[in-house]
PDB file of C-alpha atoms in Angstrom:
ATOM      1  CA  MET A 271       0.000   0.000   0.000  1.00 85.00           C
ATOM      2  CA  SER A 272       1.340   3.491  -0.784  1.00 88.00           C
ATOM      3  CA  TRP A 273       2.189   6.011   1.937  1.00 87.00           C
ATOM      4  CA  ALA A 274      -0.998   8.036   1.275  1.00 90.00           C
ATOM      5  CA  GLN A 275      -3.158   4.891   1.370  1.00 90.00           C
ATOM      6  CA  SER A 276      -1.460   3.879   4.620  1.00 87.00           C
ATOM      7  CA  VAL A 277      -2.241   7.284   6.163  1.00 89.00           C
ATOM      8  CA  THR A 278      -5.898   6.874   5.176  1.00 90.00           C
ATOM      9  CA  GLN A 279      -6.041   3.328   6.538  1.00 88.00           C
ATOM     10  CA  CYS A 280      -4.564   4.437   9.875  1.00 86.00           C
ATOM     11  CA  ILE A 281      -6.970   7.353  10.182  1.00 88.00           C
ATOM     12  CA  GLN A 282      -9.901   5.052   9.435  1.00 88.00           C
ATOM     13  CA  SER A 283      -8.739   2.744  12.239  1.00 83.00           C
ATOM     14  CA  GLY A 284      -8.541   5.687  14.654  1.00 83.00           C
ATOM     15  CA  GLY A 285      -4.794   6.337  14.607  1.00 85.00           C
ATOM     16  CA  MET A 286      -1.917   7.771  12.606  1.00 88.00           C
ATOM     17  CA  LEU A 287       1.230   6.399  11.043  1.00 89.00           C
ATOM     18  CA  ALA A 288       3.646   5.717  13.881  1.00 87.00           C
ATOM     19  CA  SER A 289       6.026   8.304  15.267  1.00 88.00           C
ATOM     20  CA  VAL A 290       9.133   6.949  17.000  1.00 88.00           C
ATOM     21  CA  GLU A 291      10.083   8.938  20.086  1.00 87.00           C
ATOM     22  CA  ASP A 292      13.128   7.079  21.425  1.00 88.00           C
ATOM     23  CA  LEU A 293      15.456   4.112  21.025  1.00 87.00           C
ATOM     24  CA  ALA A 294      13.273   1.827  23.175  1.00 88.00           C
ATOM     25  CA  GLU A 295      10.259   2.427  20.928  1.00 86.00           C
ATOM     26  CA  SER A 296      12.433   1.957  17.839  1.00 85.00           C
ATOM     27  CA  ASN A 297      13.727  -1.373  19.171  1.00 85.00           C
ATOM     28  CA  PHE A 298      10.159  -2.446  19.953  1.00 86.00           C
ATOM     29  CA  LEU A 299       9.073  -1.701  16.376  1.00 84.00           C
ATOM     30  CA  VAL A 300      12.119  -3.430  14.855  1.00 82.00           C
ATOM     31  CA  GLU A 301      11.505  -6.513  16.995  1.00 83.00           C
ATOM     32  CA  HIS A 302       7.895  -6.767  15.809  1.00 80.00           C
ATOM     33  CA  ALA A 303       8.653  -5.764  12.210  1.00 76.00           C
ATOM     34  CA  ASP A 304      11.137  -8.626  11.992  1.00 72.00           C
ATOM     35  CA  LEU A 305       8.200 -11.049  12.289  1.00 73.00           C
ATOM     36  CA  TYR A 306       6.813  -9.762   8.972  1.00 71.00           C
ATOM     37  CA  THR A 307       9.956  -9.817   6.797  1.00 69.00           C
ATOM     38  CA  SER A 308       8.476 -12.615   4.693  1.00 68.00           C
ATOM     39  CA  LYS A 309       5.551 -10.364   3.725  1.00 78.00           C
ATOM     40  CA  THR A 310       7.203  -6.979   3.211  1.00 79.00           C
ATOM     41  CA  SER A 311      10.665  -5.428   3.248  1.00 82.00           C
ATOM     42  CA  GLY A 312       9.590  -2.318   5.095  1.00 86.00           C
ATOM     43  CA  PHE A 313       6.860  -0.383   6.859  1.00 88.00           C
ATOM     44  CA  TRP A 314       5.707   3.177   6.386  1.00 90.00           C
ATOM     45  CA  ILE A 315       6.135   5.401   9.433  1.00 90.00           C
ATOM     46  CA  GLY A 316       4.670   8.846   9.982  1.00 89.00           C
ATOM     47  CA  ILE A 317       7.499  11.120   8.819  1.00 88.00           C
ATOM     48  CA  TYR A 318       6.725  13.370   5.885  1.00 83.00           C
ATOM     49  CA  ARG A 319       8.226  16.436   4.212  1.00 81.00           C
ATOM     50  CA  ASN A 320       6.124  19.599   4.328  1.00 80.00           C
ATOM     51  CA  VAL A 321       6.051  22.190   1.508  1.00 81.00           C
ATOM     52  CA  LYS A 322       9.116  23.916   2.990  1.00 82.00           C
ATOM     53  CA  GLY A 323      11.035  20.639   2.826  1.00 78.00           C
ATOM     54  CA  GLN A 324      11.086  20.113   6.601  1.00 82.00           C
ATOM     55  CA  LEU A 325      10.710  16.617   8.006  1.00 84.00           C
ATOM     56  CA  LEU A 326       7.796  16.325  10.443  1.00 87.00           C
ATOM     57  CA  TRP A 327       5.881  13.610  12.231  1.00 89.00           C
ATOM     58  CA  GLN A 328       2.300  13.188  11.059  1.00 86.00           C
ATOM     59  CA  ASP A 329       1.068  13.400  14.680  1.00 84.00           C
ATOM     60  CA  ASN A 330       3.000  16.676  15.199  1.00 83.00           C
ATOM     61  CA  SER A 331       5.267  15.207  17.880  1.00 82.00           C
ATOM     62  CA  ALA A 332       8.835  16.541  18.094  1.00 82.00           C
ATOM     63  CA  LEU A 333      11.413  14.986  15.772  1.00 84.00           C
ATOM     64  CA  ASP A 334      13.969  14.469  18.549  1.00 86.00           C
ATOM     65  CA  PHE A 335      14.923  10.866  17.775  1.00 89.00           C
ATOM     66  CA  VAL A 336      16.028   9.595  14.359  1.00 88.00           C
ATOM     67  CA  ASN A 337      17.337   6.235  13.169  1.00 87.00           C
ATOM     68  CA  TRP A 338      18.401   6.977   9.603  1.00 88.00           C
ATOM     69  CA  GLY A 339      20.242   4.491   7.446  1.00 87.00           C
ATOM     70  CA  GLU A 340      23.476   5.393   5.689  1.00 86.00           C
ATOM     71  CA  ALA A 341      23.292   8.515   3.421  1.00 82.00           C
ATOM     72  CA  GLU A 342      19.800   9.290   4.682  1.00 82.00           C
ATOM     73  CA  PRO A 343      17.594  11.272   4.594  1.00 79.00           C
ATOM     74  CA  LEU A 344      17.653  12.113   0.921  1.00 76.00           C
ATOM     75  CA  GLU A 345      17.546  15.865   0.505  1.00 73.00           C
ATOM     76  CA  GLU A 346      14.914  17.687  -1.502  1.00 68.00           C
ATOM     77  CA  GLN A 347      12.932  14.630  -2.444  1.00 70.00           C
ATOM     78  CA  SER A 348       9.370  15.805  -1.808  1.00 71.00           C
ATOM     79  CA  ASP A 349       7.890  12.693  -3.450  1.00 77.00           C
ATOM     80  CA  TYR A 350       9.831  10.392  -1.092  1.00 83.00           C
ATOM     81  CA  CYS A 351       8.450   9.103   2.192  1.00 86.00           C
ATOM     82  CA  VAL A 352      10.083   7.242   5.062  1.00 89.00           C
ATOM     83  CA  GLN A 353       9.993   3.520   5.697  1.00 89.00           C
ATOM     84  CA  LEU A 354      11.330   1.487   8.598  1.00 87.00           C
ATOM     85  CA  SER A 355      13.361  -1.383   7.140  1.00 86.00           C
ATOM     86  CA  ALA A 356      12.015  -4.720   8.330  1.00 81.00           C
ATOM     87  CA  PHE A 357      15.539  -6.183   8.117  1.00 80.00           C
ATOM     88  CA  SER A 358      17.744  -3.531   9.728  1.00 83.00           C
ATOM     89  CA  GLY A 359      15.351  -1.255  11.613  1.00 85.00           C
ATOM     90  CA  TYR A 360      16.932   1.822  10.004  1.00 89.00           C
ATOM     91  CA  TRP A 361      14.861   4.472   8.265  1.00 89.00           C
ATOM     92  CA  ASN A 362      15.278   5.297   4.623  1.00 88.00           C
ATOM     93  CA  SER A 363      13.550   7.442   2.007  1.00 87.00           C
ATOM     94  CA  ILE A 364      11.778   5.742  -0.876  1.00 88.00           C
ATOM     95  CA  PRO A 365       9.125   6.889  -3.374  1.00 89.00           C
ATOM     96  CA  CYS A 366       5.799   7.447  -1.618  1.00 87.00           C
ATOM     97  CA  SER A 367       4.018   5.322  -4.243  1.00 89.00           C
ATOM     98  CA  SER A 368       5.968   2.170  -3.218  1.00 88.00           C
ATOM     99  CA  GLU A 369       3.923  -0.736  -1.909  1.00 88.00           C
ATOM    100  CA  LYS A 370       4.809  -1.363   1.759  1.00 88.00           C
ATOM    101  CA  GLY A 371       3.259  -2.465   4.998  1.00 85.00           C
ATOM    102  CA  PHE A 372       2.653   0.254   7.560  1.00 86.00           C
ATOM    103  CA  ILE A 373       2.651   0.839  11.302  1.00 86.00           C
ATOM    104  CA  CYS A 374      -0.258   2.658  12.906  1.00 85.00           C
ATOM    105  CA  LYS A 375      -0.102   4.197  16.330  1.00 83.00           C
ATOM    106  CA  LYS A 376      -3.271   5.012  18.153  1.00 79.00           C
ATOM    107  CA  PRO A 377      -4.102   5.921  21.723  1.00 71.00           C
ATOM    108  CA  LYS A 378      -5.773   3.062  23.543  1.00 61.00           C
ATOM    109  CA  ASN A 379      -6.332   5.156  26.633  1.00 48.00           C
ATOM    110  CA  LEU A 380      -4.491   8.031  28.296  1.00 36.00           C
ATOM    111  CA  HIS A 381      -1.462   5.965  29.262  1.00 37.00           C
ATOM    112  CA  LEU A 382      -1.177   3.152  26.730  1.00 39.00           C
ATOM    113  CA  ILE A 383      -0.399   3.337  23.058  1.00 44.00           C
ATOM    114  CA  ALA A 384      -1.326   0.502  20.732  1.00 43.00           C
ATOM    115  CA  LEU A 385       0.967  -0.155  17.822  1.00 45.00           C
ATOM    116  CA  HIS A 386      -0.540  -1.958  14.891  1.00 47.00           C
ATOM    117  CA  LEU A 387       1.573  -3.590  12.249  1.00 49.00           C
ATOM    118  CA  PHE A 388      -0.187  -3.809   8.926  1.00 52.00           C
ATOM    119  CA  THR A 389       1.320  -5.834   6.142  1.00 50.00           C
ATOM    120  CA  ASP A 390       0.469  -5.352   2.534  1.00 49.00           C
ATOM    121  CA  VAL A 391      -3.303  -4.985   2.437  1.00 51.00           C
ATOM    122  CA  GLN A 392      -3.369  -5.902  -1.247  1.00 53.00           C
ATOM    123  CA  LYS A 393      -2.290  -9.443  -0.325  1.00 58.00           C
ATOM    124  CA  GLU A 394      -5.216  -9.613   2.077  1.00 61.00           C
ATOM    125  CA  LYS A 395      -7.534  -8.291  -0.643  1.00 62.00           C
ATOM    126  CA  ALA A 396      -6.193 -10.927  -3.051  1.00 65.00           C
ATOM    127  CA  ARG A 397      -6.910 -13.588  -0.438  1.00 69.00           C
ATOM    128  CA  ASP A 398     -10.418 -12.160   0.026  1.00 71.00           C
ATOM    129  CA  GLN A 399     -10.951 -12.163  -3.744  1.00 75.00           C
ATOM    130  CA  SER A 400      -9.862 -15.789  -4.015  1.00 78.00           C
ATOM    131  CA  THR A 401     -12.337 -16.639  -1.256  1.00 80.00           C
ATOM    132  CA  VAL A 402     -15.086 -14.879  -3.216  1.00 81.00           C
ATOM    133  CA  TRP A 403     -14.173 -16.850  -6.362  1.00 83.00           C
ATOM    134  CA  ILE A 404     -14.239 -20.113  -4.418  1.00 86.00           C
ATOM    135  CA  LEU A 405     -17.670 -19.271  -3.009  1.00 85.00           C
ATOM    136  CA  LEU A 406     -18.982 -18.300  -6.454  1.00 86.00           C
ATOM    137  CA  THR A 407     -17.663 -21.570  -7.896  1.00 89.00           C
ATOM    138  CA  LEU A 408     -19.353 -23.566  -5.135  1.00 88.00           C
ATOM    139  CA  LEU A 409     -22.593 -21.661  -5.712  1.00 87.00           C
ATOM    140  CA  LEU A 410     -22.396 -22.394  -9.445  1.00 89.00           C
ATOM    141  CA  ILE A 411     -21.810 -26.108  -8.762  1.00 92.00           C
ATOM    142  CA  ILE A 412     -24.792 -26.189  -6.400  1.00 91.00           C
ATOM    143  CA  LEU A 413     -27.018 -24.434  -8.953  1.00 90.00           C
ATOM    144  CA  VAL A 414     -25.961 -26.809 -11.740  1.00 91.00           C
ATOM    145  CA  GLY A 415     -26.604 -29.780  -9.439  1.00 89.00           C
ATOM    146  CA  MET A 416     -30.051 -28.449  -8.574  1.00 89.00           C
ATOM    147  CA  GLY A 417     -30.753 -27.909 -12.285  1.00 88.00           C
ATOM    148  CA  PHE A 418     -29.880 -31.548 -13.061  1.00 87.00           C
ATOM    149  CA  MET A 419     -32.005 -32.704 -10.139  1.00 89.00           C
ATOM    150  CA  VAL A 420     -35.044 -30.707 -11.366  1.00 88.00           C
ATOM    151  CA  TYR A 421     -34.483 -31.985 -14.928  1.00 87.00           C
ATOM    152  CA  PHE A 422     -34.368 -35.653 -13.858  1.00 86.00           C
ATOM    153  CA  LEU A 423     -37.355 -35.290 -11.517  1.00 86.00           C
ATOM    154  CA  PHE A 424     -39.352 -33.703 -14.349  1.00 85.00           C
ATOM    155  CA  LYS A 425     -38.209 -36.444 -16.734  1.00 83.00           C
ATOM    156  CA  ILE A 426     -39.234 -39.173 -14.249  1.00 84.00           C
ATOM    157  CA  LYS A 427     -42.625 -37.493 -13.743  1.00 82.00           C
ATOM    158  CA  ILE A 428     -43.245 -37.252 -17.504  1.00 83.00           C
ATOM    159  CA  GLN A 429     -42.115 -40.860 -17.976  1.00 81.00           C
ATOM    160  CA  SER A 430     -44.424 -42.033 -15.162  1.00 80.00           C
ATOM    161  CA  GLU A 431     -47.377 -40.157 -16.651  1.00 81.00           C
ATOM    162  CA  THR A 432     -46.653 -41.644 -20.089  1.00 80.00           C
ATOM    163  CA  GLU A 433     -46.386 -45.177 -18.663  1.00 81.00           C
ATOM    164  CA  ARG A 434     -49.641 -44.675 -16.735  1.00 79.00           C
ATOM    165  CA  ALA A 435     -51.415 -43.491 -19.895  1.00 77.00           C
ATOM    166  CA  VAL A 436     -50.094 -46.503 -21.858  1.00 78.00           C
ATOM    167  CA  ARG A 437     -51.267 -48.883 -19.107  1.00 77.00           C
ATOM    168  CA  GLN A 438     -54.704 -47.254 -19.069  1.00 76.00           C
ATOM    169  CA  ARG A 439     -54.984 -47.577 -22.870  1.00 75.00           C
ATOM    170  CA  SER A 440     -53.907 -51.207 -22.813  1.00 75.00           C
ATOM    171  CA  MET A 441     -56.357 -51.945 -20.004  1.00 73.00           C
ATOM    172  CA  LEU A 442     -59.075 -50.150 -21.944  1.00 70.00           C
ATOM    173  CA  LEU A 443     -58.257 -52.183 -25.060  1.00 70.00           C
ATOM    174  CA  GLU A 444     -58.266 -55.438 -23.069  1.00 70.00           C
ATOM    175  CA  TYR A 445     -61.581 -54.488 -21.499  1.00 65.00           C
ATOM    176  CA  SER A 446     -63.151 -53.493 -24.792  1.00 67.00           C
ATOM    177  CA  SER A 447     -61.920 -56.682 -26.525  1.00 67.00           C
ATOM    178  CA  SER A 448     -63.187 -58.872 -23.659  1.00 65.00           C
ATOM    179  CA  VAL A 449     -66.535 -57.076 -23.780  1.00 60.00           C
ATOM    180  CA  ALA A 450     -66.708 -57.630 -27.528  1.00 60.00           C
ATOM    181  CA  ILE A 451     -65.881 -61.346 -27.149  1.00 61.00           C
ATOM    182  CA  GLY A 452     -68.420 -61.675 -24.327  1.00 57.00           C
ATOM    183  CA  ASP A 453     -71.114 -60.003 -26.425  1.00 54.00           C
ATOM    184  CA  ASP A 454     -70.466 -62.365 -29.317  1.00 54.00           C
ATOM    185  CA  GLN A 455     -70.806 -65.437 -27.086  1.00 56.00           C
ATOM    186  CA  SER A 456     -74.004 -64.269 -25.386  1.00 53.00           C
ATOM    187  CA  ASP A 457     -75.783 -63.249 -28.616  1.00 53.00           C
ATOM    188  CA  PRO A 458     -77.850 -66.277 -29.895  1.00 53.00           C
ATOM    189  CA  VAL A 459     -78.456 -64.700 -33.278  1.00 53.00           C
ATOM    190  CA  SER A 460     -74.816 -64.247 -34.042  1.00 50.00           C
ATOM    191  CA  SER A 461     -74.105 -67.702 -32.652  1.00 49.00           C
ATOM    192  CA  LYS A 462     -76.738 -69.197 -34.908  1.00 49.00           C
ATOM    193  CA  GLY A 463     -75.393 -67.272 -37.848  1.00 49.00           C
ATOM    194  CA  ARG A 464     -71.945 -68.683 -37.174  1.00 50.00           C
ATOM    195  CA  SER A 465     -73.326 -72.175 -37.032  1.00 49.00           C
ATOM    196  CA  GLU A 466     -75.198 -71.695 -40.216  1.00 51.00           C
ATOM    197  CA  HIS A 467     -72.275 -70.102 -41.808  1.00 49.00           C
ATOM    198  CA  SER A 468     -70.083 -72.988 -40.884  1.00 48.00           C
ATOM    199  CA  THR A 469     -72.516 -75.594 -42.245  1.00 50.00           C
ATOM    200  CA  VAL A 470     -72.850 -74.042 -45.612  1.00 48.00           C
TER     201      VAL A 470
END
């Protein structure tokens, strides 16, 4: 996430990019940043350059403590922001558009300060997007399965109705042929005619 996006994210979570007031706080951040070296090489902190070129903390605290890397800070680079290296703990200037993790600092109460380490949010978004795709795929599979189920149930129903109609027709034909045979046997005139017909 860029420096500007990191600032916005921190503000939305109720804090600001971290200011580092002393060596103890710097060591604390380096110790925790080291846990995230597999995800990012550095973290944005709250130093920025104002329009006069002065370096200031975003939270307006005094810039009494610094932990610059070699040949830092770069002079007159207004489009450069400051990251804390996850490997060394030193600060260095890099383009503000670089994708880094960030460290938010927000007051938990009057005496405690909570430090939040945020790694690259885009990786989290990618993970969220893959979860959405998995869910959509599962939903599609379920819908296709339900479609097949409805199709086969409809087919079975139609087939059952057709078989029932065929059975009824065959029963009707059997009944009508047995009625016709029974009528022929009970009719003396037709029986006599058959006898006469056979004697001729």
